[in-house]
mmCIF file of C-alpha atoms in Angstrom:
data_model
loop_
_atom_site.group_PDB
_atom_site.id
_atom_site.type_symbol
_atom_site.label_atom_id
_atom_site.label_comp_id
_atom_site.label_asym_id
_atom_site.label_seq_id
_atom_site.Cartn_x
_atom_site.Cartn_y
_atom_site.Cartn_z
ATOM 1 C CA MET A 1 95.900 107.260 90.470
ATOM 2 C CA HIS A 2 98.768 110.039 90.509
ATOM 3 C CA ASP A 3 101.581 109.639 92.712
ATOM 4 C CA ALA A 4 100.422 111.028 96.134
ATOM 5 C CA PRO A 5 102.945 112.934 98.275
ATOM 6 C CA PRO A 6 103.743 110.855 101.314
ATOM 7 C CA ARG A 7 102.011 111.552 104.658
ATOM 8 C CA ASP A 8 101.918 111.113 107.841
ATOM 9 C CA PHE A 9 98.999 110.188 110.210
ATOM 10 C CA GLY A 10 99.046 109.221 114.089
ATOM 11 C CA ASN A 11 103.092 108.375 113.346
ATOM 12 C CA LEU A 12 101.879 106.123 110.603
ATOM 13 C CA ALA A 13 103.725 107.040 106.938
ATOM 14 C CA ALA A 14 100.447 107.040 104.117
ATOM 15 C CA ASP A 15 99.601 107.533 101.104
ATOM 16 C CA SER A 16 96.801 109.727 100.526
ATOM 17 C CA TYR A 17 94.193 109.858 97.514
ATOM 18 C CA GLY A 18 90.682 111.612 96.362
ATOM 19 C CA ALA A 19 88.432 113.729 98.226
ATOM 20 C CA ASP A 20 85.559 113.315 100.647
ATOM 21 C CA ASP A 21 82.451 112.487 99.505
ATOM 22 C CA ASP A 22 79.395 110.372 99.788
ATOM 23 C CA ARG A 23 81.291 107.032 99.247
ATOM 24 C CA PRO A 24 82.986 105.463 102.421
ATOM 25 C CA PRO A 25 86.707 106.260 102.472
ATOM 26 C CA LEU A 26 88.682 103.211 101.746
ATOM 27 C CA VAL A 27 91.598 102.308 104.331
ATOM 28 C CA LEU A 28 94.351 99.829 103.015
ATOM 29 C CA LEU A 29 96.574 97.442 105.170
ATOM 30 C CA HIS A 30 99.109 95.651 103.723
ATOM 31 C CA GLY A 31 100.624 92.002 104.498
ATOM 32 C CA MET A 32 103.607 91.071 106.599
ATOM 33 C CA SER A 33 107.046 92.490 105.936
ATOM 34 C CA TYR A 34 105.407 94.632 103.120
ATOM 35 C CA ASP A 35 104.079 97.999 102.534
ATOM 36 C CA ARG A 36 102.060 100.520 101.034
ATOM 37 C CA ARG A 37 103.298 100.286 97.546
ATOM 38 C CA GLN A 38 101.728 96.664 97.629
ATOM 39 C CA TRP A 39 98.703 98.465 96.749
ATOM 40 C CA GLY A 40 99.812 100.346 93.440
ATOM 41 C CA PRO A 41 98.401 98.383 90.774
ATOM 42 C CA ALA A 42 95.168 98.045 92.412
ATOM 43 C CA LEU A 43 94.850 101.684 92.854
ATOM 44 C CA ARG A 44 95.921 102.812 89.520
ATOM 45 C CA GLU A 45 92.846 100.545 88.231
ATOM 46 C CA LEU A 46 90.632 102.096 91.015
ATOM 47 C CA ALA A 47 91.509 105.676 89.628
ATOM 48 C CA ILE A 48 89.624 104.041 86.370
ATOM 49 C CA VAL A 49 86.824 102.193 87.989
ATOM 50 C CA ASP A 50 85.691 104.593 90.740
ATOM 51 C CA PRO A 51 87.854 108.078 90.301
ATOM 52 C CA GLY A 52 88.049 110.645 92.946
ATOM 53 C CA ARG A 53 87.625 107.764 95.793
ATOM 54 C CA ARG A 54 89.090 108.776 99.090
ATOM 55 C CA VAL A 55 91.734 106.305 99.875
ATOM 56 C CA ILE A 56 94.744 105.826 102.221
ATOM 57 C CA ALA A 57 97.430 103.489 102.193
ATOM 58 C CA PHE A 58 99.069 102.855 105.529
ATOM 59 C CA ASP A 59 102.520 101.429 106.245
ATOM 60 C CA LEU A 60 101.901 99.287 109.327
ATOM 61 C CA PRO A 61 103.606 99.755 112.320
ATOM 62 C CA GLY A 62 107.257 98.696 111.693
ATOM 63 C CA HIS A 63 107.037 98.345 107.976
ATOM 64 C CA GLY A 64 108.081 100.828 105.256
ATOM 65 C CA ASP A 65 108.434 104.247 106.547
ATOM 66 C CA SER A 66 106.304 103.667 109.740
ATOM 67 C CA PRO A 67 108.444 103.485 113.014
ATOM 68 C CA ARG A 68 108.971 100.446 114.930
ATOM 69 C CA ARG A 69 107.142 99.443 118.032
ATOM 70 C CA ASN A 70 107.726 97.391 121.092
ATOM 71 C CA SER A 71 104.947 95.420 120.927
ATOM 72 C CA TYR A 72 102.824 94.288 117.795
ATOM 73 C CA HIS A 73 99.660 92.806 119.588
ATOM 74 C CA SER A 74 96.980 93.091 117.221
ATOM 75 C CA ASP A 75 94.842 94.988 119.327
ATOM 76 C CA GLU A 76 97.594 97.485 119.996
ATOM 77 C CA VAL A 77 98.199 97.552 116.079
ATOM 78 C CA ALA A 78 94.457 98.334 115.432
ATOM 79 C CA GLU A 79 94.395 101.061 117.997
ATOM 80 C CA VAL A 80 97.162 102.524 116.001
ATOM 81 C CA ILE A 81 95.470 102.175 112.751
ATOM 82 C CA HIS A 82 92.551 104.078 114.561
ATOM 83 C CA ARG A 83 94.483 106.668 115.547
ATOM 84 C CA ALA A 84 95.828 107.348 112.205
ATOM 85 C CA VAL A 85 92.295 106.897 110.699
ATOM 86 C CA THR A 86 91.067 109.667 113.078
ATOM 87 C CA GLU A 87 93.972 112.031 112.455
ATOM 88 C CA ALA A 88 93.417 111.574 108.695
ATOM 89 C CA GLY A 89 89.622 112.749 109.233
ATOM 90 C CA LEU A 90 88.081 109.715 108.119
ATOM 91 C CA ASP A 91 84.507 108.571 109.293
ATOM 92 C CA ALA A 92 83.731 104.894 109.399
ATOM 93 C CA PRO A 93 86.030 103.595 106.269
ATOM 94 C CA VAL A 94 85.718 100.373 104.488
ATOM 95 C CA LEU A 95 88.933 98.385 105.732
ATOM 96 C CA VAL A 96 90.909 96.625 102.866
ATOM 97 C CA GLY A 97 93.693 94.369 104.280
ATOM 98 C CA HIS A 98 95.799 91.526 102.606
ATOM 99 C CA SER A 99 96.957 88.801 104.517
ATOM 100 C CA LEU A 100 98.307 90.070 107.956
ATOM 101 C CA GLY A 101 96.222 93.070 107.240
ATOM 102 C CA GLY A 102 92.762 91.191 106.623
ATOM 103 C CA VAL A 103 92.710 90.159 110.322
ATOM 104 C CA LEU A 104 93.563 93.548 111.302
ATOM 105 C CA ALA A 105 90.954 94.911 109.390
ATOM 106 C CA THR A 106 88.531 92.284 110.914
ATOM 107 C CA ILE A 107 90.000 93.364 114.431
ATOM 108 C CA TYR A 108 89.320 97.070 113.749
ATOM 109 C CA ALA A 109 85.925 96.862 112.360
ATOM 110 C CA ALA A 110 85.072 94.666 115.503
ATOM 111 C CA THR A 111 86.140 97.445 117.530
ATOM 112 C CA TYR A 112 85.861 100.811 115.856
ATOM 113 C CA PRO A 113 83.553 102.507 113.557
ATOM 114 C CA ALA A 114 83.581 100.991 109.928
ATOM 115 C CA ARG A 115 81.143 100.458 106.851
ATOM 116 C CA GLY A 116 82.852 97.290 105.418
ATOM 117 C CA VAL A 117 85.626 95.004 105.403
ATOM 118 C CA VAL A 118 87.611 93.521 102.367
ATOM 119 C CA ASN A 119 89.905 90.569 103.717
ATOM 120 C CA VAL A 120 92.075 89.468 101.231
ATOM 121 C CA ASP A 121 93.457 86.040 101.222
ATOM 122 C CA GLN A 122 93.716 86.004 105.463
ATOM 123 C CA PRO A 123 91.735 83.056 106.787
ATOM 124 C CA LEU A 124 90.842 83.575 110.432
ATOM 125 C CA LEU A 125 91.495 80.417 111.922
ATOM 126 C CA VAL A 126 95.284 79.724 112.315
ATOM 127 C CA GLY A 127 94.921 75.891 112.061
ATOM 128 C CA ASN A 128 97.883 74.572 110.061
ATOM 129 C CA PHE A 129 99.765 77.745 109.823
ATOM 130 C CA GLY A 130 99.917 78.007 113.872
ATOM 131 C CA LYS A 131 101.089 74.459 113.875
ATOM 132 C CA ALA A 132 103.868 75.078 111.485
ATOM 133 C CA LEU A 133 104.537 78.114 112.980
ATOM 134 C CA ARG A 134 105.232 76.601 116.282
ATOM 135 C CA ARG A 135 107.340 73.854 114.827
ATOM 136 C CA ALA A 136 109.382 76.622 113.172
ATOM 137 C CA GLU A 137 109.927 78.788 116.101
ATOM 138 C CA PRO A 138 113.477 77.837 117.274
ATOM 139 C CA VAL A 139 114.709 78.579 113.820
ATOM 140 C CA LEU A 140 112.557 81.611 113.859
ATOM 141 C CA ARG A 141 114.241 82.647 116.802
ATOM 142 C CA SER A 142 117.901 81.892 115.755
ATOM 143 C CA ALA A 143 119.842 83.712 113.097
ATOM 144 C CA ALA A 144 118.668 81.506 110.337
ATOM 145 C CA TYR A 145 114.946 82.983 110.694
ATOM 146 C CA GLY A 146 114.755 83.899 107.345
ATOM 147 C CA GLU A 147 114.786 80.243 106.360
ATOM 148 C CA VAL A 148 111.093 80.309 107.801
ATOM 149 C CA TRP A 149 109.882 83.314 105.661
ATOM 150 C CA ASP A 150 111.339 81.833 102.519
ATOM 151 C CA SER A 151 109.711 78.732 102.742
ATOM 152 C CA MET A 152 106.411 80.219 103.475
ATOM 153 C CA LEU A 153 106.815 82.435 100.176
ATOM 154 C CA ALA A 154 107.664 79.299 98.483
ATOM 155 C CA ARG A 155 103.640 78.405 99.098
ATOM 156 C CA MET A 156 102.291 81.445 97.925
ATOM 157 C CA HIS A 157 102.669 80.610 94.222
ATOM 158 C CA LEU A 158 104.358 83.844 93.209
ATOM 159 C CA GLU A 159 104.759 81.860 89.875
ATOM 160 C CA LEU A 160 100.996 82.747 88.778
ATOM 161 C CA LEU A 161 101.850 86.383 89.094
ATOM 162 C CA PRO A 162 102.660 88.845 86.152
ATOM 163 C CA PRO A 163 106.135 89.763 86.131
ATOM 164 C CA HIS A 164 105.824 93.287 87.402
ATOM 165 C CA ALA A 165 103.838 92.042 90.624
ATOM 166 C CA ARG A 166 106.343 89.290 90.873
ATOM 167 C CA GLU A 167 108.783 91.719 91.531
ATOM 168 C CA LEU A 168 106.964 93.804 93.768
ATOM 169 C CA VAL A 169 106.845 90.820 96.026
ATOM 170 C CA ARG A 170 109.979 89.765 95.666
ATOM 171 C CA THR A 171 111.635 93.337 96.121
ATOM 172 C CA ALA A 172 109.270 95.621 97.758
ATOM 173 C CA THR A 173 109.646 93.524 101.422
ATOM 174 C CA THR A 174 111.424 93.551 104.449
ATOM 175 C CA PRO A 175 110.908 90.278 106.550
ATOM 176 C CA ARG A 176 112.908 91.466 109.392
ATOM 177 C CA GLN A 177 113.315 89.070 112.544
ATOM 178 C CA ASP A 178 111.561 91.692 114.769
ATOM 179 C CA LEU A 179 108.339 91.849 112.699
ATOM 180 C CA LEU A 180 108.059 88.262 112.115
ATOM 181 C CA LEU A 181 108.211 87.595 115.765
ATOM 182 C CA GLY A 182 106.766 90.510 117.066
ATOM 183 C CA TYR A 183 103.849 90.351 114.795
ATOM 184 C CA TRP A 184 103.593 86.353 115.137
ATOM 185 C CA ASN A 185 103.944 86.161 119.056
ATOM 186 C CA GLU A 186 100.214 85.767 119.680
ATOM 187 C CA ILE A 187 99.913 82.895 117.513
ATOM 188 C CA LEU A 188 103.259 81.471 119.285
ATOM 189 C CA VAL A 189 102.014 81.784 122.596
ATOM 190 C CA THR A 190 98.280 81.665 122.605
ATOM 191 C CA PRO A 191 96.394 78.482 122.041
ATOM 192 C CA ALA A 192 94.864 78.209 118.727
ATOM 193 C CA ASP A 193 91.179 77.818 120.182
ATOM 194 C CA GLU A 194 91.370 80.983 122.253
ATOM 195 C CA LEU A 195 92.807 83.045 119.037
ATOM 196 C CA GLY A 196 89.612 81.265 117.427
ATOM 197 C CA GLU A 197 87.237 82.295 119.740
ATOM 198 C CA ARG A 198 88.803 85.833 119.829
ATOM 199 C CA ARG A 199 87.935 86.037 115.778
ATOM 200 C CA LEU A 200 84.507 84.408 116.308
ATOM 201 C CA ARG A 201 83.542 87.288 118.803
ATOM 202 C CA ASP A 202 84.931 89.976 116.424
ATOM 203 C CA LEU A 203 82.825 88.320 113.420
ATOM 204 C CA ASP A 204 79.795 88.331 115.607
ATOM 205 C CA THR A 205 80.346 91.953 116.748
ATOM 206 C CA ILE A 206 80.646 92.582 112.683
ATOM 207 C CA ARG A 207 77.414 90.738 112.081
ATOM 208 C CA SER A 208 75.320 92.034 114.876
ATOM 209 C CA SER A 209 76.309 95.594 113.341
ATOM 210 C CA GLY A 210 75.406 94.887 110.022
ATOM 211 C CA ILE A 211 78.978 95.616 108.504
ATOM 212 C CA PRO A 212 79.234 94.166 105.136
ATOM 213 C CA TYR A 213 82.261 91.422 105.104
ATOM 214 C CA ARG A 214 83.769 90.132 101.568
ATOM 215 C CA TYR A 215 86.408 87.654 101.833
ATOM 216 C CA VAL A 216 88.475 87.730 98.450
ATOM 217 C CA SER A 217 90.713 84.562 97.684
ATOM 218 C CA GLY A 218 93.230 83.048 95.340
ATOM 219 C CA ASP A 219 91.760 79.640 95.192
ATOM 220 C CA GLU A 220 88.708 78.003 96.439
ATOM 221 C CA PRO A 221 88.307 78.537 100.131
ATOM 222 C CA ASP A 222 89.240 74.937 102.419
ATOM 223 C CA PRO A 223 85.338 73.932 102.707
ATOM 224 C CA ALA A 224 85.453 73.390 106.116
ATOM 225 C CA TYR A 225 86.912 77.127 106.935
ATOM 226 C CA ARG A 226 84.252 78.544 104.074
ATOM 227 C CA ARG A 227 81.472 76.528 106.036
ATOM 228 C CA TRP A 228 82.729 77.968 109.523
ATOM 229 C CA LEU A 229 82.997 81.661 107.993
ATOM 230 C CA GLU A 230 79.457 81.474 106.265
ATOM 231 C CA SER A 231 77.647 79.806 109.638
ATOM 232 C CA THR A 232 79.414 82.788 111.396
ATOM 233 C CA LEU A 233 78.852 85.726 108.882
ATOM 234 C CA PRO A 234 75.496 84.308 106.904
ATOM 235 C CA ASP A 235 75.814 87.513 104.610
ATOM 236 C CA VAL A 236 79.467 87.269 103.951
ATOM 237 C CA VAL A 237 80.710 87.376 100.166
ATOM 238 C CA VAL A 238 83.196 85.305 98.662
ATOM 239 C CA ASP A 239 85.114 86.416 95.733
ATOM 240 C CA VAL A 240 87.552 83.913 94.103
ATOM 241 C CA LEU A 241 90.106 85.427 91.815
ATOM 242 C CA PRO A 242 91.531 82.221 90.262
ATOM 243 C CA GLY A 243 95.303 81.169 89.723
ATOM 244 C CA SER A 244 96.530 84.118 91.901
ATOM 245 C CA GLY A 245 97.665 82.170 95.230
ATOM 246 C CA HIS A 246 97.979 84.570 98.014
ATOM 247 C CA PHE A 247 97.945 87.986 96.153
ATOM 248 C CA PRO A 248 94.936 87.982 94.000
ATOM 249 C CA HIS A 249 94.984 92.155 94.293
ATOM 250 C CA LEU A 250 97.957 91.806 92.564
ATOM 251 C CA ALA A 251 97.299 89.147 89.790
ATOM 252 C CA HIS A 252 93.952 90.663 88.872
ATOM 253 C CA PRO A 253 94.177 94.558 89.918
ATOM 254 C CA ASN A 254 91.151 95.422 87.777
ATOM 255 C CA ARG A 255 88.606 92.900 89.310
ATOM 256 C CA PHE A 256 90.038 93.630 92.899
ATOM 257 C CA ALA A 257 89.489 97.642 91.983
ATOM 258 C CA ARG A 258 85.889 96.829 91.246
ATOM 259 C CA ILE A 259 85.703 95.036 94.297
ATOM 260 C CA MET A 260 86.996 97.678 96.516
ATOM 261 C CA ALA A 261 84.704 100.182 94.755
ATOM 262 C CA GLY A 262 81.778 98.147 95.756
#
């Protein structure tokens, strides 16, 4: 895809590509601390495998060129995204979300009109991540908060990415303390069981609405989690793009573009 001039929809910075046609538009939501530049490699491949597709890649609130907010509660952020989608004139898009964006895409599809979800490597049960985050909360709230992000990044297997993708992950990022505390606040203050029930209700709504759901992982999902996901969404499609760690869309942009193209 050619570089798109930056746009603003509903107070969110965005890159907009393609034209409306009978294909569902795609809305791309990046992960924590990153921005819409993360989708560049996959968008270039999408221009080849599905040319002219209507796509908007947003900067989430507080990220990239989008303004900060006092609250980053997931329901509120999903509402902000919906206002931006509406202002952009999109009708029931396919939501593609990586990491944090995968949770937001799921919440969006359970709340607003959508024609599909592609969740990129984001389990919907907080599990061990929530426990680790709560243990690290004192550091996260201190001047040494960056140590928490660095320790998490070390487990995302950047070494598996091609050099240009590794550089993108390392440089196109702003892990500010207000973002980490703001977006992770729900995990810190809400019991894991309650968060799991919320996501279960989201998936029940998605299933009953007949909205297709794909889970894209860089490794084989944890067997217990996969059983939970498939019992909740019997028609879920699980795509494993091996050897890509937490960034399958960057490790295998062509294969990922084909997944987005449907």
